[in-house]
PDB file of C-alpha atoms in Angstrom:
ATOM      1  CA  MET F   2     -34.888 -10.575 -29.783  1.00 50.00           C
ATOM      2  CA  THR F   3     -36.190  -7.221 -30.870  1.00 55.00           C
ATOM      3  CA  THR F   4     -39.758  -6.109 -29.650  1.00 63.00           C
ATOM      4  CA  THR F   5     -43.086  -4.026 -30.593  1.00 68.00           C
ATOM      5  CA  ALA F   6     -41.556  -1.640 -27.730  1.00 72.00           C
ATOM      6  CA  ASP F   7     -38.450  -1.285 -29.707  1.00 76.00           C
ATOM      7  CA  LEU F   8     -40.711  -0.076 -32.641  1.00 74.00           C
ATOM      8  CA  ASN F   9     -42.686   2.333 -30.505  1.00 81.00           C
ATOM      9  CA  SER F  10     -39.125   3.521 -28.840  1.00 87.00           C
ATOM     10  CA  LEU F  11     -38.049   3.969 -32.622  1.00 84.00           C
ATOM     11  CA  LYS F  12     -41.338   5.999 -33.443  1.00 86.00           C
ATOM     12  CA  GLN F  13     -41.060   8.022 -30.550  1.00 90.00           C
ATOM     13  CA  ASP F  14     -37.778   9.305 -31.524  1.00 91.00           C
ATOM     14  CA  LEU F  15     -38.257   9.841 -35.181  1.00 91.00           C
ATOM     15  CA  SER F  16     -41.643  11.622 -34.136  1.00 91.00           C
ATOM     16  CA  ARG F  17     -39.634  13.887 -31.673  1.00 93.00           C
ATOM     17  CA  ARG F  18     -37.234  14.815 -34.109  1.00 93.00           C
ATOM     18  CA  MET F  19     -40.093  15.543 -37.056  1.00 92.00           C
ATOM     19  CA  ASP F  20     -41.852  17.720 -34.617  1.00 91.00           C
ATOM     20  CA  GLY F  21     -38.438  19.380 -33.893  1.00 92.00           C
ATOM     21  CA  ALA F  22     -38.234  20.125 -37.635  1.00 91.00           C
ATOM     22  CA  MET F  23     -41.874  21.259 -37.681  1.00 92.00           C
ATOM     23  CA  GLU F  24     -41.113  23.698 -34.523  1.00 91.00           C
ATOM     24  CA  THR F  25     -38.065  25.258 -36.578  1.00 88.00           C
ATOM     25  CA  LEU F  26     -40.537  25.725 -39.501  1.00 88.00           C
ATOM     26  CA  ARG F  27     -43.151  27.590 -36.962  1.00 87.00           C
ATOM     27  CA  ARG F  28     -40.152  30.068 -35.987  1.00 83.00           C
ATOM     28  CA  GLU F  29     -39.250  30.681 -39.674  1.00 83.00           C
ATOM     29  CA  PHE F  30     -42.894  31.285 -40.764  1.00 82.00           C
ATOM     30  CA  ALA F  31     -43.210  33.442 -37.738  1.00 77.00           C
ATOM     31  CA  GLY F  32     -40.300  35.591 -39.097  1.00 71.00           C
ATOM     32  CA  LEU F  33     -41.898  36.216 -42.634  1.00 73.00           C
ATOM     33  CA  ARG F  34     -43.655  39.505 -41.984  1.00 63.00           C
ATOM     34  CA  THR F  35     -47.307  39.983 -43.443  1.00 62.00           C
ATOM     35  CA  GLY F  36     -47.706  43.490 -42.991  1.00 62.00           C
ATOM     36  CA  ARG F  37     -48.246  43.872 -39.642  1.00 66.00           C
ATOM     37  CA  ALA F  38     -45.601  44.414 -37.099  1.00 69.00           C
ATOM     38  CA  HIS F  39     -44.960  41.330 -34.784  1.00 75.00           C
ATOM     39  CA  VAL F  40     -41.788  40.959 -32.659  1.00 79.00           C
ATOM     40  CA  ALA F  41     -41.345  37.524 -34.218  1.00 77.00           C
ATOM     41  CA  LEU F  42     -40.386  39.069 -37.307  1.00 78.00           C
ATOM     42  CA  LEU F  43     -36.747  40.008 -36.046  1.00 81.00           C
ATOM     43  CA  GLU F  44     -36.090  36.553 -34.006  1.00 79.00           C
ATOM     44  CA  PRO F  45     -33.989  35.097 -36.968  1.00 80.00           C
ATOM     45  CA  VAL F  46     -31.935  38.422 -37.280  1.00 85.00           C
ATOM     46  CA  LYS F  47     -28.450  37.818 -36.447  1.00 89.00           C
ATOM     47  CA  VAL F  48     -25.966  40.905 -35.424  1.00 89.00           C
ATOM     48  CA  LEU F  49     -22.196  40.998 -35.273  1.00 87.00           C
ATOM     49  CA  ALA F  50     -21.509  41.522 -31.669  1.00 84.00           C
ATOM     50  CA  TYR F  51     -18.575  41.146 -29.682  1.00 83.00           C
ATOM     51  CA  GLY F  52     -16.657  39.032 -32.517  1.00 85.00           C
ATOM     52  CA  SER F  53     -19.505  36.790 -33.093  1.00 87.00           C
ATOM     53  CA  GLU F  54     -23.336  36.185 -34.634  1.00 88.00           C
ATOM     54  CA  THR F  55     -25.306  36.886 -31.685  1.00 87.00           C
ATOM     55  CA  PRO F  56     -29.327  36.569 -32.035  1.00 87.00           C
ATOM     56  CA  LEU F  57     -31.156  40.103 -32.019  1.00 85.00           C
ATOM     57  CA  ASN F  58     -33.032  39.329 -28.734  1.00 85.00           C
ATOM     58  CA  GLN F  59     -29.690  39.040 -27.054  1.00 87.00           C
ATOM     59  CA  VAL F  60     -28.283  42.376 -27.605  1.00 88.00           C
ATOM     60  CA  GLY F  61     -31.827  44.386 -27.097  1.00 89.00           C
ATOM     61  CA  THR F  62     -35.543  44.348 -26.196  1.00 89.00           C
ATOM     62  CA  ILE F  63     -37.835  43.709 -29.299  1.00 89.00           C
ATOM     63  CA  GLY F  64     -41.076  45.831 -29.215  1.00 88.00           C
ATOM     64  CA  SER F  65     -44.293  46.510 -31.116  1.00 85.00           C
ATOM     65  CA  PRO F  66     -45.515  49.909 -29.943  1.00 85.00           C
ATOM     66  CA  GLU F  67     -47.855  50.649 -32.890  1.00 83.00           C
ATOM     67  CA  PRO F  68     -49.316  48.300 -35.556  1.00 78.00           C
ATOM     68  CA  ARG F  69     -46.775  48.874 -38.342  1.00 81.00           C
ATOM     69  CA  MET F  70     -43.825  49.686 -36.026  1.00 87.00           C
ATOM     70  CA  LEU F  71     -41.314  47.529 -34.121  1.00 87.00           C
ATOM     71  CA  THR F  72     -38.400  49.159 -31.956  1.00 90.00           C
ATOM     72  CA  VAL F  73     -35.184  47.388 -31.025  1.00 89.00           C
ATOM     73  CA  GLN F  74     -33.946  48.946 -27.457  1.00 91.00           C
ATOM     74  CA  VAL F  75     -30.447  48.178 -27.582  1.00 89.00           C
ATOM     75  CA  TRP F  76     -28.656  47.425 -24.341  1.00 90.00           C
ATOM     76  CA  ASP F  77     -24.934  48.359 -25.469  1.00 87.00           C
ATOM     77  CA  LYS F  78     -24.375  51.673 -27.271  1.00 88.00           C
ATOM     78  CA  SER F  79     -21.787  50.468 -29.601  1.00 88.00           C
ATOM     79  CA  LEU F  80     -24.058  47.884 -31.075  1.00 88.00           C
ATOM     80  CA  VAL F  81     -26.605  50.301 -32.411  1.00 87.00           C
ATOM     81  CA  HIS F  82     -25.149  50.561 -35.645  1.00 89.00           C
ATOM     82  CA  SER F  83     -24.727  46.781 -36.003  1.00 89.00           C
ATOM     83  CA  VAL F  84     -28.239  46.150 -35.231  1.00 88.00           C
ATOM     84  CA  GLU F  85     -29.522  48.349 -37.516  1.00 90.00           C
ATOM     85  CA  LYS F  86     -26.921  46.984 -40.282  1.00 89.00           C
ATOM     86  CA  ALA F  87     -27.971  43.507 -39.396  1.00 89.00           C
ATOM     87  CA  ILE F  88     -31.712  44.138 -39.846  1.00 87.00           C
ATOM     88  CA  ARG F  89     -31.275  46.019 -43.146  1.00 87.00           C
ATOM     89  CA  ASP F  90     -29.121  42.846 -44.436  1.00 86.00           C
ATOM     90  CA  SER F  91     -31.642  40.223 -43.402  1.00 81.00           C
ATOM     91  CA  GLY F  92     -33.540  40.239 -46.488  1.00 75.00           C
ATOM     92  CA  LEU F  93     -36.773  41.002 -44.623  1.00 75.00           C
ATOM     93  CA  GLY F  94     -37.218  44.407 -47.035  1.00 76.00           C
ATOM     94  CA  LEU F  95     -37.006  46.660 -43.796  1.00 82.00           C
ATOM     95  CA  ASN F  96     -35.251  49.941 -43.380  1.00 86.00           C
ATOM     96  CA  PRO F  97     -34.255  50.669 -40.013  1.00 90.00           C
ATOM     97  CA  SER F  98     -33.597  54.032 -38.373  1.00 88.00           C
ATOM     98  CA  ALA F  99     -31.560  54.729 -35.042  1.00 88.00           C
ATOM     99  CA  ASP F 100     -32.704  57.052 -32.453  1.00 86.00           C
ATOM    100  CA  GLY F 101     -29.827  56.935 -29.576  1.00 87.00           C
ATOM    101  CA  MET F 102     -30.116  53.753 -28.224  1.00 87.00           C
ATOM    102  CA  LEU F 103     -33.498  52.756 -29.751  1.00 90.00           C
ATOM    103  CA  VAL F 104     -33.749  51.520 -33.606  1.00 90.00           C
ATOM    104  CA  ARG F 105     -37.351  51.992 -35.077  1.00 91.00           C
ATOM    105  CA  VAL F 106     -38.245  49.523 -37.778  1.00 88.00           C
ATOM    106  CA  PRO F 107     -41.498  50.803 -39.687  1.00 87.00           C
ATOM    107  CA  ILE F 108     -43.438  47.868 -41.838  1.00 82.00           C
ATOM    108  CA  PRO F 109     -44.049  49.227 -44.893  1.00 77.00           C
ATOM    109  CA  GLN F 110     -47.245  48.181 -46.847  1.00 77.00           C
ATOM    110  CA  LEU F 111     -46.943  44.474 -48.684  1.00 74.00           C
ATOM    111  CA  THR F 112     -46.413  45.184 -52.531  1.00 79.00           C
ATOM    112  CA  THR F 113     -47.723  42.274 -54.807  1.00 84.00           C
ATOM    113  CA  GLU F 114     -44.209  41.671 -55.844  1.00 82.00           C
ATOM    114  CA  ARG F 115     -43.109  41.544 -52.318  1.00 77.00           C
ATOM    115  CA  ARG F 116     -46.064  39.215 -51.366  1.00 83.00           C
ATOM    116  CA  THR F 117     -44.859  36.735 -54.049  1.00 85.00           C
ATOM    117  CA  GLU F 118     -41.342  37.056 -52.927  1.00 82.00           C
ATOM    118  CA  LEU F 119     -42.597  36.225 -49.295  1.00 83.00           C
ATOM    119  CA  ALA F 120     -44.730  33.031 -50.703  1.00 87.00           C
ATOM    120  CA  LYS F 121     -41.599  31.900 -52.364  1.00 88.00           C
ATOM    121  CA  MET F 122     -39.551  32.220 -49.085  1.00 86.00           C
ATOM    122  CA  ALA F 123     -42.041  30.385 -47.208  1.00 89.00           C
ATOM    123  CA  ALA F 124     -42.068  27.331 -50.006  1.00 92.00           C
ATOM    124  CA  LYS F 125     -38.267  27.322 -49.755  1.00 91.00           C
ATOM    125  CA  TYR F 126     -38.669  26.885 -45.607  1.00 91.00           C
ATOM    126  CA  ALA F 127     -41.437  24.198 -46.200  1.00 94.00           C
ATOM    127  CA  GLU F 128     -39.018  22.460 -48.537  1.00 94.00           C
ATOM    128  CA  GLY F 129     -36.386  22.582 -46.147  1.00 93.00           C
ATOM    129  CA  THR F 130     -38.265  21.036 -43.486  1.00 94.00           C
ATOM    130  CA  LYS F 131     -39.751  18.425 -45.828  1.00 95.00           C
ATOM    131  CA  ILE F 132     -36.030  17.719 -46.651  1.00 94.00           C
ATOM    132  CA  ALA F 133     -35.191  17.239 -42.497  1.00 94.00           C
ATOM    133  CA  VAL F 134     -38.308  15.138 -42.111  1.00 94.00           C
ATOM    134  CA  ARG F 135     -37.085  12.847 -44.995  1.00 94.00           C
ATOM    135  CA  ALA F 136     -33.536  12.558 -43.496  1.00 94.00           C
ATOM    136  CA  VAL F 137     -35.034  11.458 -40.189  1.00 93.00           C
ATOM    137  CA  ARG F 138     -37.166   8.879 -41.880  1.00 94.00           C
ATOM    138  CA  ARG F 139     -33.954   7.797 -43.822  1.00 94.00           C
ATOM    139  CA  ASP F 140     -32.169   7.397 -40.239  1.00 93.00           C
ATOM    140  CA  GLY F 141     -35.182   5.260 -39.065  1.00 91.00           C
ATOM    141  CA  MET F 142     -34.685   3.127 -42.257  1.00 92.00           C
ATOM    142  CA  GLU F 143     -31.364   2.547 -41.645  1.00 92.00           C
ATOM    143  CA  GLN F 144     -31.819   1.552 -38.052  1.00 90.00           C
ATOM    144  CA  ILE F 145     -34.616  -0.989 -39.100  1.00 88.00           C
ATOM    145  CA  LYS F 146     -32.089  -2.445 -41.966  1.00 90.00           C
ATOM    146  CA  ALA F 147     -29.193  -2.532 -39.188  1.00 88.00           C
ATOM    147  CA  HIS F 148     -31.679  -4.452 -36.846  1.00 86.00           C
ATOM    148  CA  GLU F 149     -32.435  -6.671 -39.950  1.00 86.00           C
ATOM    149  CA  LYS F 150     -28.842  -7.377 -40.622  1.00 88.00           C
ATOM    150  CA  LYS F 151     -28.055  -8.388 -36.839  1.00 86.00           C
ATOM    151  CA  HIS F 152     -31.093 -10.914 -37.253  1.00 84.00           C
ATOM    152  CA  ASP F 153     -32.765  -9.166 -34.407  1.00 82.00           C
ATOM    153  CA  ILE F 154     -36.223  -8.971 -36.697  1.00 82.00           C
ATOM    154  CA  GLY F 155     -37.238 -10.710 -39.481  1.00 84.00           C
ATOM    155  CA  GLU F 156     -37.770  -9.617 -42.826  1.00 87.00           C
ATOM    156  CA  ASP F 157     -41.756  -9.228 -42.401  1.00 87.00           C
ATOM    157  CA  LEU F 158     -41.203  -7.313 -39.304  1.00 87.00           C
ATOM    158  CA  ALA F 159     -38.775  -5.175 -40.886  1.00 87.00           C
ATOM    159  CA  LYS F 160     -41.264  -4.390 -43.971  1.00 91.00           C
ATOM    160  CA  ASN F 161     -44.072  -3.520 -41.194  1.00 90.00           C
ATOM    161  CA  TRP F 162     -41.664  -1.031 -39.331  1.00 89.00           C
ATOM    162  CA  ALA F 163     -40.793   0.445 -42.476  1.00 91.00           C
ATOM    163  CA  GLU F 164     -44.436   1.019 -43.295  1.00 92.00           C
ATOM    164  CA  GLU F 165     -44.819   2.614 -39.834  1.00 90.00           C
ATOM    165  CA  VAL F 166     -41.971   4.683 -40.612  1.00 92.00           C
ATOM    166  CA  GLN F 167     -43.697   5.754 -43.930  1.00 93.00           C
ATOM    167  CA  LYS F 168     -47.005   6.403 -42.396  1.00 94.00           C
ATOM    168  CA  LEU F 169     -45.260   8.637 -39.681  1.00 93.00           C
ATOM    169  CA  THR F 170     -43.152  10.712 -42.318  1.00 94.00           C
ATOM    170  CA  ASP F 171     -46.556  11.075 -44.973  1.00 94.00           C
ATOM    171  CA  GLN F 172     -48.164  12.614 -41.821  1.00 94.00           C
ATOM    172  CA  PHE F 173     -45.472  15.220 -40.855  1.00 93.00           C
ATOM    173  CA  ILE F 174     -45.196  16.290 -44.761  1.00 94.00           C
ATOM    174  CA  LYS F 175     -49.031  16.671 -44.823  1.00 95.00           C
ATOM    175  CA  LYS F 176     -48.656  18.784 -41.749  1.00 94.00           C
ATOM    176  CA  VAL F 177     -45.633  20.760 -43.474  1.00 94.00           C
ATOM    177  CA  ASP F 178     -47.879  20.981 -46.829  1.00 95.00           C
ATOM    178  CA  GLU F 179     -50.836  22.229 -44.539  1.00 94.00           C
ATOM    179  CA  ALA F 180     -48.793  25.101 -42.760  1.00 92.00           C
ATOM    180  CA  LEU F 181     -47.629  26.326 -45.940  1.00 93.00           C
ATOM    181  CA  ALA F 182     -51.148  26.714 -47.182  1.00 93.00           C
ATOM    182  CA  ASP F 183     -52.135  28.478 -44.120  1.00 90.00           C
ATOM    183  CA  LYS F 184     -49.084  30.638 -44.428  1.00 88.00           C
ATOM    184  CA  GLU F 185     -49.470  31.555 -48.213  1.00 88.00           C
ATOM    185  CA  LYS F 186     -53.399  32.316 -47.164  1.00 87.00           C
ATOM    186  CA  ASP F 187     -51.858  34.626 -44.826  1.00 83.00           C
ATOM    187  CA  ILE F 188     -49.537  36.325 -47.012  1.00 80.00           C
ATOM    188  CA  ARG F 189     -52.167  36.859 -49.471  1.00 78.00           C
ATOM    189  CA  GLN F 190     -54.895  38.483 -46.964  1.00 73.00           C
ATOM    190  CA  VAL F 191     -53.158  41.210 -45.883  1.00 55.00           C
TER     191      VAL F 191
END
């Protein structure tokens, strides 16, 4: 027979997976620029290096020497142009320039149009996270139904578990909405 400990184990697993989705959202939000230079802005950038897509921070050191400037000290001279191209094509609206093995990335002032674009991108990231959280919920619900089908738990217990999973999902969806509201406020304030 399945017990309350099994429910707690299921909730912990689902919560851990939903936390993972939230962490991904935080990283994506860190990559959305708000007019200030921050090394996290370039974290999502992938560079074509050695025949595969490689994270930028694995081909060079990202720095922020000035409030409106990022730099990438590329470790391999043959990758300088690949790094430049990857940053330019990243959709972040940045125009890097190479100076030897150093790639300078000036951070331009945000226009109203660009702020709107960033807000839409943030909303897209948030929606992706909500979809991921709902997929975790669906998985949890399927596990509950499987237990019920095997007669490990009764109908009432299955209903209670499903309600717990839904409460957990609602909490995470609320966190996503709050994170989005904070990011949109940050984008508007710059």
